[in-house]
């Protein structure tokens, strides 16, 4: 019987072990999509305890605690940090077979050298041991990033953000480039006129422009796109329930802008048309600048309206949606491709029923100009676990070229999430190794090892048009 979380965790044969330890383990990490707060990095925040660095903001853990019958007081409420941690520790043994069990113990082991299982009995000792380390300079935010061998970070930033902390980090010469990513989700939020117009006012403030027409609105957003580029941005991202690809004209978009700007609501069809138009404009600008664009598709958000009202968004009330994706995604990409305006694109889906469709869709728009130009992105959110990663890797292998895949990312708000890269690498190496052992792949470890290294690091390193400071 293997020991839990030993050096060969998730590696089930000699070929897998060689591939991981010789070709994947020591490679740096490129986190080309995450939700880390740049302010915390710029200020080199020092956390006092595990609750602050590990539980605050982590809705994966919050959902597990709620399912385990933990009162909200100990999750997002007024309980002390140590009492919150105790409730999490008491929950951990009940997370067996949930990826949280693996991630929890990997993170304790990699960051703090703790091999003991976390549970109610070990909670206080682990809490104190980790708190002692967290208060030392090597465990500041920057120290945590260095400890995990992170090489590049792309955060997620609203077009109206000042990017002041990215500027600060660049000016001080922090050795890990922290680059912004253009995430204009708020621009597409046209379901509520007051919210939309409040955001338009925010754009007016950051651009010093009066926005009363659609033309002025586009101009202000293009200014922000240019500003992001000047700050080293080379990546955009959109979080969408589904791709929008309805037909539109600029005149129609102008009339829709005028309607919502006057405080009137857009109906469902009008909202889709406006979103479709804005997505095309953003994609054209991304192509002009040679950016990589990302689309995260399929989340059904804010399902629990009562808890949304109490706690706000991003607090653990989202789930997998079952939206129809293929036709609109095809129409969107085809419109750009036929006008030679389709830039490098990464597609992420949240519904595993769409795995093969997404993997096949990427092949429709690879044109030979760039290896792996259209990527089927890593398993994310609810699929960011052993089975989800395996199914994504298999779908891509069957429908395209896994060898050109740009690999893993954290998509996380936590500075403790980087062992997820290790988790992915172990799963990847085990899949290759098992097929070598079964004679389904040749016993050519150097060549397969090269492909593993490419997927884990080199493909992403070469895919993004990083600014010169990152090369």
CSV table of C-alpha atoms in Angstrom, one decimal:
chain,number,residue,atom,x,y,z
A,1,UNK,CA,0.0,0.0,0.0
A,2,UNK,CA,1.4,3.4,-1.0
A,3,UNK,CA,1.7,6.1,1.6
A,4,UNK,CA,-0.6,9.1,1.2
A,5,UNK,CA,1.0,12.1,-0.5
A,6,UNK,CA,4.4,10.5,-0.9
A,7,UNK,CA,6.9,11.6,-3.5
A,8,UNK,CA,5.1,9.6,-6.1
A,9,UNK,CA,1.6,10.8,-5.3
A,10,UNK,CA,-0.7,10.1,-8.3
A,11,UNK,CA,2.2,8.5,-10.2
A,12,UNK,CA,1.3,4.8,-10.6
A,13,UNK,CA,4.2,3.3,-12.5
A,14,UNK,CA,7.9,3.7,-13.3
A,15,UNK,CA,7.3,5.6,-16.5
A,16,UNK,CA,5.1,8.2,-14.8
A,17,UNK,CA,7.6,8.6,-12.0
A,18,UNK,CA,10.4,9.3,-14.4
A,19,UNK,CA,8.3,11.7,-16.5
A,20,UNK,CA,7.3,13.8,-13.5
A,21,UNK,CA,10.6,13.9,-11.6
A,22,UNK,CA,12.9,14.3,-14.6
A,23,UNK,CA,10.8,16.5,-16.9
A,24,UNK,CA,8.1,18.3,-15.0
A,25,UNK,CA,8.8,18.8,-11.3
A,26,UNK,CA,11.4,21.5,-11.3
A,27,UNK,CA,9.9,23.7,-14.1
A,28,UNK,CA,8.9,27.3,-13.1
A,29,UNK,CA,5.2,28.2,-13.0
A,30,UNK,CA,3.5,30.6,-15.4
A,31,UNK,CA,0.2,31.8,-14.0
A,32,UNK,CA,-1.3,33.4,-17.1
A,33,UNK,CA,-4.7,33.7,-15.5
A,34,UNK,CA,-5.5,34.4,-11.8
A,35,UNK,CA,-7.5,36.6,-9.5
A,36,UNK,CA,-4.7,37.5,-7.2
A,37,UNK,CA,-5.0,41.1,-5.8
A,38,UNK,CA,-2.1,43.1,-7.2
A,39,UNK,CA,-2.3,45.5,-4.2
A,40,UNK,CA,-1.3,42.6,-1.8
A,41,UNK,CA,1.7,41.8,-4.0
A,42,UNK,CA,2.8,45.5,-4.2
A,43,UNK,CA,2.5,45.9,-0.5
A,44,UNK,CA,4.1,42.6,0.2
A,45,UNK,CA,1.4,41.7,2.6
A,46,UNK,CA,2.2,39.7,5.6
A,47,UNK,CA,-0.5,37.4,6.9
A,48,UNK,CA,-1.0,36.7,10.6
A,49,UNK,CA,-2.4,33.3,10.3
A,50,UNK,CA,-3.8,30.5,8.0
A,51,UNK,CA,-7.3,31.9,8.1
A,52,UNK,CA,-6.2,35.1,6.5
A,53,UNK,CA,-4.1,33.6,3.8
A,54,UNK,CA,-6.1,30.4,3.2
A,55,UNK,CA,-9.8,30.7,4.1
A,56,UNK,CA,-10.6,34.4,3.5
A,57,UNK,CA,-12.2,34.6,0.0
A,58,UNK,CA,-12.0,30.9,-0.7
A,59,UNK,CA,-15.5,29.9,-1.7
A,60,UNK,CA,-14.4,26.4,-2.5
A,61,UNK,CA,-13.8,25.9,1.2
A,62,UNK,CA,-16.8,27.9,2.2
A,63,UNK,CA,-19.1,25.6,0.1
A,64,UNK,CA,-17.6,22.5,1.8
A,65,UNK,CA,-18.1,24.0,5.2
A,66,UNK,CA,-21.7,24.9,4.6
A,67,UNK,CA,-22.4,21.4,3.3
A,68,UNK,CA,-20.9,20.1,6.5
A,69,UNK,CA,-23.3,22.1,8.5
A,70,UNK,CA,-21.0,24.9,9.6
A,71,UNK,CA,-22.8,28.1,10.6
A,72,UNK,CA,-22.0,31.2,8.4
A,73,UNK,CA,-20.6,32.9,11.5
A,74,UNK,CA,-17.5,30.6,11.1
A,75,UNK,CA,-17.3,31.1,7.4
A,76,UNK,CA,-17.8,34.8,6.5
A,77,UNK,CA,-19.1,36.0,9.8
A,78,UNK,CA,-17.8,37.4,13.1
A,79,UNK,CA,-16.0,34.4,14.6
A,80,UNK,CA,-12.3,34.8,15.4
A,81,UNK,CA,-9.8,33.7,12.8
A,82,UNK,CA,-8.8,30.7,15.0
A,83,UNK,CA,-12.3,29.6,15.5
A,84,UNK,CA,-12.9,29.8,11.7
A,85,UNK,CA,-9.9,27.7,11.2
A,86,UNK,CA,-11.0,25.1,13.7
A,87,UNK,CA,-14.3,24.7,11.8
A,88,UNK,CA,-12.4,24.3,8.6
A,89,UNK,CA,-10.1,21.7,10.1
A,90,UNK,CA,-13.0,19.8,11.5
A,91,UNK,CA,-14.5,19.8,8.0
A,92,UNK,CA,-11.4,18.5,6.2
A,93,UNK,CA,-11.8,14.8,7.1
A,94,UNK,CA,-15.3,14.9,5.5
A,95,UNK,CA,-13.9,16.2,2.2
A,96,UNK,CA,-12.4,12.8,1.3
A,97,UNK,CA,-12.6,12.4,-2.5
A,98,UNK,CA,-13.2,16.1,-3.0
A,99,UNK,CA,-10.1,17.8,-4.5
A,100,UNK,CA,-10.0,20.0,-1.4
A,101,UNK,CA,-8.6,17.1,0.6
A,102,UNK,CA,-5.7,16.7,-1.8
A,103,UNK,CA,-5.1,20.5,-2.2
A,104,UNK,CA,-5.3,21.1,1.5
A,105,UNK,CA,-2.6,18.7,2.4
A,106,UNK,CA,-0.4,19.5,-0.6
A,107,UNK,CA,-0.5,23.2,0.4
A,108,UNK,CA,0.4,22.5,4.0
A,109,UNK,CA,3.2,20.2,2.8
A,110,UNK,CA,4.7,22.5,0.1
A,111,UNK,CA,4.4,25.8,1.9
A,112,UNK,CA,5.0,24.8,5.6
A,113,UNK,CA,6.5,21.3,5.5
A,114,UNK,CA,3.6,19.9,7.4
A,115,UNK,CA,2.9,16.2,6.8
A,116,UNK,CA,0.3,15.7,9.5
A,117,UNK,CA,-3.3,15.3,8.5
A,118,UNK,CA,-5.5,18.3,9.2
A,119,UNK,CA,-8.5,17.6,11.5
A,120,UNK,CA,-10.1,18.8,14.6
A,121,UNK,CA,-7.4,17.3,16.8
A,122,UNK,CA,-4.4,18.7,14.9
A,123,UNK,CA,-6.0,22.1,14.1
A,124,UNK,CA,-4.5,24.2,16.9
A,125,UNK,CA,-1.0,22.9,16.6
A,126,UNK,CA,-1.0,23.4,12.8
A,127,UNK,CA,-2.5,26.8,13.1
A,128,UNK,CA,0.2,28.0,15.6
A,129,UNK,CA,3.1,26.4,13.6
A,130,UNK,CA,1.9,28.1,10.4
A,131,UNK,CA,1.2,31.4,12.1
A,132,UNK,CA,4.8,31.4,13.4
A,133,UNK,CA,6.2,31.0,9.9
A,134,UNK,CA,3.7,33.4,8.3
A,135,UNK,CA,5.1,36.2,10.4
A,136,UNK,CA,8.6,35.8,9.1
A,137,UNK,CA,9.9,37.7,6.0
A,138,UNK,CA,10.1,34.6,3.8
A,139,UNK,CA,6.3,34.1,4.1
A,140,UNK,CA,5.2,37.5,2.9
A,141,UNK,CA,3.2,37.5,-0.3
A,142,UNK,CA,6.3,37.9,-2.4
A,143,UNK,CA,8.0,35.2,-0.4
A,144,UNK,CA,5.2,32.8,-1.0
A,145,UNK,CA,5.4,33.5,-4.8
A,146,UNK,CA,9.2,32.9,-4.7
A,147,UNK,CA,8.8,29.7,-2.7
A,148,UNK,CA,6.6,28.3,-5.5
A,149,UNK,CA,9.0,29.3,-8.3
A,150,UNK,CA,6.4,31.5,-10.0
A,151,UNK,CA,7.9,33.2,-13.1
A,152,UNK,CA,5.0,35.3,-14.5
A,153,UNK,CA,1.6,36.4,-13.1
A,154,UNK,CA,-1.3,37.8,-15.1
A,155,UNK,CA,-4.0,39.3,-12.8
A,156,UNK,CA,-7.6,40.0,-13.8
A,157,UNK,CA,-8.4,43.7,-14.0
A,158,UNK,CA,-11.4,45.9,-14.9
A,159,UNK,CA,-10.9,48.4,-17.8
A,160,UNK,CA,-11.5,51.3,-15.3
A,161,UNK,CA,-8.8,50.1,-12.9
A,162,UNK,CA,-5.9,52.4,-12.4
A,163,UNK,CA,-3.2,49.6,-12.5
A,164,UNK,CA,-1.3,51.7,-9.9
A,165,UNK,CA,0.0,48.6,-8.2
A,166,UNK,CA,1.2,47.0,-11.4
A,167,UNK,CA,3.1,50.2,-12.1
A,168,UNK,CA,4.6,50.2,-8.6
A,169,UNK,CA,5.8,46.6,-9.0
A,170,UNK,CA,7.3,47.3,-12.4
A,171,UNK,CA,9.1,50.5,-11.1
A,172,UNK,CA,10.6,48.7,-8.1
A,173,UNK,CA,11.8,45.9,-10.3
A,174,UNK,CA,10.1,43.0,-8.6
A,175,UNK,CA,11.7,40.0,-10.3
A,176,UNK,CA,8.3,38.2,-10.9
A,177,UNK,CA,6.5,40.3,-13.6
A,178,UNK,CA,2.9,41.0,-12.5
A,179,UNK,CA,1.0,41.9,-15.6
A,180,UNK,CA,-2.6,43.1,-16.0
A,181,UNK,CA,-5.3,41.4,-18.0
A,182,UNK,CA,-8.1,43.3,-19.6
A,183,UNK,CA,-11.4,41.9,-18.2
A,184,UNK,CA,-14.4,44.0,-19.4
A,185,UNK,CA,-17.2,42.0,-17.9
A,186,UNK,CA,-18.8,45.2,-16.4
A,187,UNK,CA,-18.9,46.7,-19.9
A,188,UNK,CA,-21.4,43.9,-20.9
A,189,UNK,CA,-23.5,44.2,-17.8
A,190,UNK,CA,-26.5,45.8,-19.5
A,191,UNK,CA,-29.3,44.1,-17.5
A,192,UNK,CA,-29.7,47.1,-15.1
A,193,UNK,CA,-29.6,50.7,-16.4
A,194,UNK,CA,-28.5,52.2,-13.1
A,195,UNK,CA,-25.6,49.8,-12.7
A,196,UNK,CA,-24.5,50.3,-16.4
A,197,UNK,CA,-24.7,54.1,-16.1
A,198,UNK,CA,-22.8,54.1,-12.8
A,199,UNK,CA,-20.0,52.2,-14.6
A,200,UNK,CA,-20.1,54.7,-17.5
A,201,UNK,CA,-19.5,57.5,-15.0
A,202,UNK,CA,-16.5,55.6,-13.7
A,203,UNK,CA,-15.2,55.4,-17.2
A,204,UNK,CA,-15.7,59.1,-17.6
A,205,UNK,CA,-13.6,59.7,-14.5
A,206,UNK,CA,-10.6,57.6,-15.5
A,207,UNK,CA,-10.6,58.8,-19.2
A,208,UNK,CA,-11.5,62.4,-18.5
A,209,UNK,CA,-14.1,62.1,-21.3
A,210,UNK,CA,-17.8,62.9,-21.4
A,211,UNK,CA,-19.7,59.8,-22.5
A,212,UNK,CA,-23.2,60.5,-23.8
A,213,UNK,CA,-23.0,58.6,-27.1
A,214,UNK,CA,-22.0,55.1,-28.2
A,215,UNK,CA,-19.1,56.5,-30.2
A,216,UNK,CA,-17.8,58.3,-27.0
A,217,UNK,CA,-18.3,55.0,-25.1
A,218,UNK,CA,-16.2,53.0,-27.6
A,219,UNK,CA,-13.6,55.7,-27.7
A,220,UNK,CA,-13.2,55.7,-23.9
A,221,UNK,CA,-12.9,51.9,-23.8
A,222,UNK,CA,-10.4,51.9,-26.6
A,223,UNK,CA,-8.3,54.4,-24.6
A,224,UNK,CA,-8.3,52.0,-21.7
A,225,UNK,CA,-7.3,49.2,-24.0
A,226,UNK,CA,-4.4,51.3,-25.1
A,227,UNK,CA,-3.5,52.1,-21.5
A,228,UNK,CA,-3.5,48.5,-20.5
A,229,UNK,CA,-1.2,47.8,-23.4
A,230,UNK,CA,1.2,50.5,-22.2
A,231,UNK,CA,1.3,48.8,-18.9
A,232,UNK,CA,2.5,45.5,-20.3
A,233,UNK,CA,-0.9,43.8,-20.8
A,234,UNK,CA,-1.0,41.2,-23.6
A,235,UNK,CA,-4.0,39.2,-22.4
A,236,UNK,CA,-7.8,39.8,-22.3
A,237,UNK,CA,-10.4,37.7,-20.7
A,238,UNK,CA,-14.2,37.5,-20.5
A,239,UNK,CA,-16.4,35.5,-18.1
A,240,UNK,CA,-19.6,34.7,-19.9
A,241,UNK,CA,-22.6,32.4,-19.5
A,242,UNK,CA,-22.4,31.8,-23.2
A,243,UNK,CA,-20.9,33.3,-26.3
A,244,UNK,CA,-23.0,36.1,-27.9
A,245,UNK,CA,-22.9,36.3,-31.7
A,246,UNK,CA,-26.1,38.0,-32.8
A,247,UNK,CA,-26.0,40.2,-35.9
A,248,UNK,CA,-25.7,43.9,-35.2
A,249,UNK,CA,-24.9,47.2,-36.9
A,250,UNK,CA,-23.2,50.1,-35.3
A,251,UNK,CA,-26.4,52.2,-35.7
A,252,UNK,CA,-28.3,49.5,-33.7
A,253,UNK,CA,-25.7,49.6,-31.0
A,254,UNK,CA,-25.8,53.4,-30.9
A,255,UNK,CA,-29.6,53.3,-30.4
A,256,UNK,CA,-29.3,50.6,-27.7
A,257,UNK,CA,-26.7,52.7,-25.8
A,258,UNK,CA,-28.9,55.8,-26.0
A,259,UNK,CA,-31.8,53.7,-24.6
A,260,UNK,CA,-29.9,52.4,-21.6
A,261,UNK,CA,-28.1,55.7,-21.1
A,262,UNK,CA,-31.5,57.3,-20.7
A,263,UNK,CA,-32.4,54.9,-17.9
A,264,UNK,CA,-34.6,52.5,-19.9
A,265,UNK,CA,-34.2,48.8,-19.7
A,266,UNK,CA,-33.1,46.7,-22.7
A,267,UNK,CA,-35.1,43.6,-23.4
A,268,UNK,CA,-33.4,40.2,-23.6
A,269,UNK,CA,-32.8,40.3,-27.4
A,270,UNK,CA,-31.4,43.9,-27.1
A,271,UNK,CA,-29.0,42.8,-24.4
A,272,UNK,CA,-27.7,40.0,-26.5
A,273,UNK,CA,-27.2,42.3,-29.5
A,274,UNK,CA,-25.3,44.8,-27.4
A,275,UNK,CA,-23.1,42.1,-25.9
A,276,UNK,CA,-22.4,40.6,-29.3
A,277,UNK,CA,-21.3,43.9,-30.7
A,278,UNK,CA,-19.0,44.7,-27.8
A,279,UNK,CA,-17.4,41.3,-27.9
A,280,UNK,CA,-16.5,41.8,-31.6
A,281,UNK,CA,-15.0,45.3,-30.9
A,282,UNK,CA,-12.9,43.9,-28.1
A,283,UNK,CA,-11.7,41.0,-30.2
A,284,UNK,CA,-10.7,43.3,-33.1
A,285,UNK,CA,-8.7,45.4,-30.7
A,286,UNK,CA,-7.1,42.3,-29.3
A,287,UNK,CA,-6.1,41.2,-32.8
A,288,UNK,CA,-4.7,44.7,-33.6
A,289,UNK,CA,-2.3,44.4,-30.6
A,290,UNK,CA,-1.5,40.8,-30.9
A,291,UNK,CA,-3.0,39.9,-27.6
A,292,UNK,CA,-4.2,36.5,-26.4
A,293,UNK,CA,-8.0,36.5,-25.7
A,294,UNK,CA,-9.6,34.2,-23.2
A,295,UNK,CA,-13.3,33.2,-22.8
A,296,UNK,CA,-14.5,31.5,-19.7
A,297,UNK,CA,-17.9,30.0,-20.6
A,298,UNK,CA,-20.7,28.3,-18.8
A,299,UNK,CA,-21.0,29.5,-15.2
A,300,UNK,CA,-24.5,30.0,-13.8
A,301,UNK,CA,-23.8,32.6,-11.2
A,302,UNK,CA,-25.6,33.8,-8.1
A,303,UNK,CA,-28.1,31.0,-7.9
A,304,UNK,CA,-29.1,31.7,-4.2
A,305,UNK,CA,-30.7,35.2,-4.3
A,306,UNK,CA,-31.1,35.3,-0.5
A,307,UNK,CA,-27.5,34.7,0.2
A,308,UNK,CA,-26.4,36.9,-2.7
A,309,UNK,CA,-28.3,39.8,-1.0
A,310,UNK,CA,-26.6,39.0,2.3
A,311,UNK,CA,-23.1,38.4,1.2
A,312,UNK,CA,-22.7,39.6,-2.3
A,313,UNK,CA,-21.2,37.9,-5.4
A,314,UNK,CA,-18.3,35.5,-5.4
A,315,UNK,CA,-19.2,34.0,-2.1
A,316,UNK,CA,-20.0,30.5,-3.2
A,317,UNK,CA,-23.4,30.5,-4.8
A,318,UNK,CA,-22.4,29.7,-8.4
A,319,UNK,CA,-22.6,26.5,-10.3
A,320,UNK,CA,-22.3,24.7,-13.7
A,321,UNK,CA,-24.7,26.0,-16.3
A,322,UNK,CA,-26.1,24.1,-19.3
A,323,UNK,CA,-26.1,26.8,-22.0
A,324,UNK,CA,-26.0,26.0,-25.7
A,325,UNK,CA,-22.6,27.0,-26.9
A,326,UNK,CA,-21.6,25.6,-30.2
A,327,UNK,CA,-23.5,27.6,-32.8
A,328,UNK,CA,-22.8,31.0,-31.3
A,329,UNK,CA,-19.2,30.2,-30.6
A,330,UNK,CA,-18.7,29.1,-34.2
A,331,UNK,CA,-20.4,32.2,-35.5
A,332,UNK,CA,-18.4,34.5,-33.3
A,333,UNK,CA,-15.0,33.0,-34.3
A,334,UNK,CA,-16.0,32.7,-38.0
A,335,UNK,CA,-16.9,36.4,-38.2
A,336,UNK,CA,-13.5,37.3,-36.9
A,337,UNK,CA,-11.6,34.7,-39.0
A,338,UNK,CA,-13.1,35.6,-42.3
A,339,UNK,CA,-12.0,39.2,-41.8
A,340,UNK,CA,-8.6,38.0,-40.6
A,341,UNK,CA,-9.2,39.4,-37.2
A,342,UNK,CA,-9.0,36.3,-35.0
A,343,UNK,CA,-6.2,36.5,-32.6
A,344,UNK,CA,-4.8,33.7,-30.4
A,345,UNK,CA,-7.7,32.5,-28.4
A,346,UNK,CA,-8.2,30.2,-25.3
A,347,UNK,CA,-11.6,28.7,-24.7
A,348,UNK,CA,-12.6,27.3,-21.3
A,349,UNK,CA,-15.8,25.5,-20.6
A,350,UNK,CA,-17.4,24.7,-17.3
A,351,UNK,CA,-19.8,22.0,-18.4
A,352,UNK,CA,-18.1,18.7,-18.9
A,353,UNK,CA,-20.8,17.7,-21.4
A,354,UNK,CA,-19.2,20.3,-23.7
A,355,UNK,CA,-15.6,18.9,-23.5
A,356,UNK,CA,-15.5,17.2,-26.9
A,357,UNK,CA,-17.4,20.0,-28.6
A,358,UNK,CA,-15.0,22.6,-27.3
A,359,UNK,CA,-11.9,20.6,-28.2
A,360,UNK,CA,-13.3,20.0,-31.7
A,361,UNK,CA,-14.2,23.7,-32.1
A,362,UNK,CA,-10.6,24.8,-31.6
A,363,UNK,CA,-9.6,22.8,-34.7
A,364,UNK,CA,-12.0,24.7,-36.9
A,365,UNK,CA,-9.9,27.9,-36.6
A,366,UNK,CA,-6.3,26.8,-36.4
A,367,UNK,CA,-4.8,28.3,-39.6
A,368,UNK,CA,-1.2,27.2,-39.5
A,369,UNK,CA,0.1,30.6,-38.7
A,370,UNK,CA,0.8,29.8,-35.0
A,371,UNK,CA,1.2,26.4,-33.4
A,372,UNK,CA,-1.8,25.9,-31.1
A,373,UNK,CA,-3.3,29.3,-32.1
A,374,UNK,CA,-6.8,28.3,-30.7
A,375,UNK,CA,-6.5,26.6,-27.4
A,376,UNK,CA,-8.9,24.4,-25.5
A,377,UNK,CA,-8.0,25.8,-22.1
A,378,UNK,CA,-7.3,23.9,-18.8
A,379,UNK,CA,-10.1,22.5,-16.8
A,380,UNK,CA,-11.3,25.2,-14.4
A,381,UNK,CA,-13.4,25.9,-11.4
A,382,UNK,CA,-15.7,22.9,-10.7
A,383,UNK,CA,-13.6,20.8,-13.2
A,384,UNK,CA,-10.3,21.8,-11.7
A,385,UNK,CA,-9.8,18.3,-10.1
A,386,UNK,CA,-8.4,14.9,-11.0
A,387,UNK,CA,-11.4,13.7,-13.1
A,388,UNK,CA,-12.0,17.1,-14.7
A,389,UNK,CA,-8.4,17.5,-15.7
A,390,UNK,CA,-8.2,14.0,-17.0
A,391,UNK,CA,-11.3,14.4,-19.1
A,392,UNK,CA,-10.1,17.8,-20.5
A,393,UNK,CA,-6.7,16.3,-21.4
A,394,UNK,CA,-8.4,13.3,-23.0
A,395,UNK,CA,-10.8,15.4,-25.0
A,396,UNK,CA,-8.0,17.5,-26.3
A,397,UNK,CA,-5.8,14.5,-27.1
A,398,UNK,CA,-8.6,12.9,-29.1
A,399,UNK,CA,-9.7,16.0,-31.0
A,400,UNK,CA,-6.4,18.0,-31.4
A,401,UNK,CA,-2.8,18.1,-30.3
A,402,UNK,CA,-2.2,17.8,-26.6
A,403,UNK,CA,1.5,18.4,-27.4
A,404,UNK,CA,0.7,22.1,-28.2
A,405,UNK,CA,-1.4,22.6,-25.0
A,406,UNK,CA,-0.4,25.6,-22.9
A,407,UNK,CA,-1.2,23.8,-19.7
A,408,UNK,CA,-2.2,24.8,-16.2
A,409,UNK,CA,-3.1,28.0,-14.5
A,410,UNK,CA,-4.5,28.8,-11.0
A,411,UNK,CA,-7.6,30.9,-11.7
A,412,UNK,CA,-7.4,31.6,-8.0
A,413,UNK,CA,-7.7,34.4,-5.5
A,414,UNK,CA,-5.4,32.7,-3.1
A,415,UNK,CA,-1.6,32.9,-2.7
A,416,UNK,CA,-1.7,29.3,-1.5
A,417,UNK,CA,-3.0,27.7,-4.7
A,418,UNK,CA,0.2,27.1,-6.6
A,419,UNK,CA,0.4,23.4,-5.8
A,420,UNK,CA,-2.4,23.0,-8.3
A,421,UNK,CA,0.3,23.2,-11.0
A,422,UNK,CA,2.0,20.2,-9.3
A,423,UNK,CA,-1.3,18.4,-9.2
A,424,UNK,CA,-1.9,18.9,-12.9
A,425,UNK,CA,1.7,17.9,-13.7
A,426,UNK,CA,1.4,14.6,-11.8
A,427,UNK,CA,-1.9,13.8,-13.5
A,428,UNK,CA,-0.5,14.6,-16.9
A,429,UNK,CA,2.6,12.5,-16.3
A,430,UNK,CA,0.6,9.6,-15.0
A,431,UNK,CA,-1.6,9.6,-18.1
A,432,UNK,CA,1.4,9.4,-20.4
A,433,UNK,CA,3.2,6.9,-18.2
A,434,UNK,CA,0.2,4.5,-18.0
A,435,UNK,CA,0.0,4.4,-21.8
A,436,UNK,CA,3.7,3.8,-22.1
A,437,UNK,CA,3.4,0.9,-19.6
A,438,UNK,CA,0.5,-0.6,-21.6
A,439,UNK,CA,2.3,-0.4,-24.9
A,440,UNK,CA,-0.1,2.2,-26.2
A,441,UNK,CA,2.7,4.7,-26.6
A,442,UNK,CA,6.4,4.0,-27.4
A,443,UNK,CA,8.9,3.6,-24.6
A,444,UNK,CA,10.6,6.8,-25.6
A,445,UNK,CA,10.9,8.7,-22.3
A,446,UNK,CA,13.1,11.5,-23.7
A,447,UNK,CA,10.6,12.4,-26.4
A,448,UNK,CA,7.5,12.1,-24.2
A,449,UNK,CA,9.4,14.0,-21.5
A,450,UNK,CA,10.0,16.8,-24.0
A,451,UNK,CA,6.3,17.0,-24.7
A,452,UNK,CA,5.5,17.0,-21.0
A,453,UNK,CA,8.0,19.8,-20.4
A,454,UNK,CA,6.4,21.8,-23.3
A,455,UNK,CA,2.9,21.3,-21.9
A,456,UNK,CA,3.9,22.2,-18.3
A,457,UNK,CA,6.0,25.3,-19.2
A,458,UNK,CA,7.5,25.9,-22.6
A,459,UNK,CA,4.3,26.1,-24.7
A,460,UNK,CA,2.9,28.8,-22.5
A,461,UNK,CA,6.3,30.6,-22.4
A,462,UNK,CA,6.2,30.8,-26.2
A,463,UNK,CA,2.5,31.4,-26.7
A,464,UNK,CA,2.1,34.8,-25.1
A,465,UNK,CA,3.5,37.9,-26.6
A,466,UNK,CA,5.1,39.0,-23.3
A,467,UNK,CA,6.6,42.5,-23.1
A,468,UNK,CA,10.4,42.7,-23.4
A,469,UNK,CA,10.8,42.8,-19.6
A,470,UNK,CA,9.4,39.3,-19.3
A,471,UNK,CA,11.4,37.6,-22.1
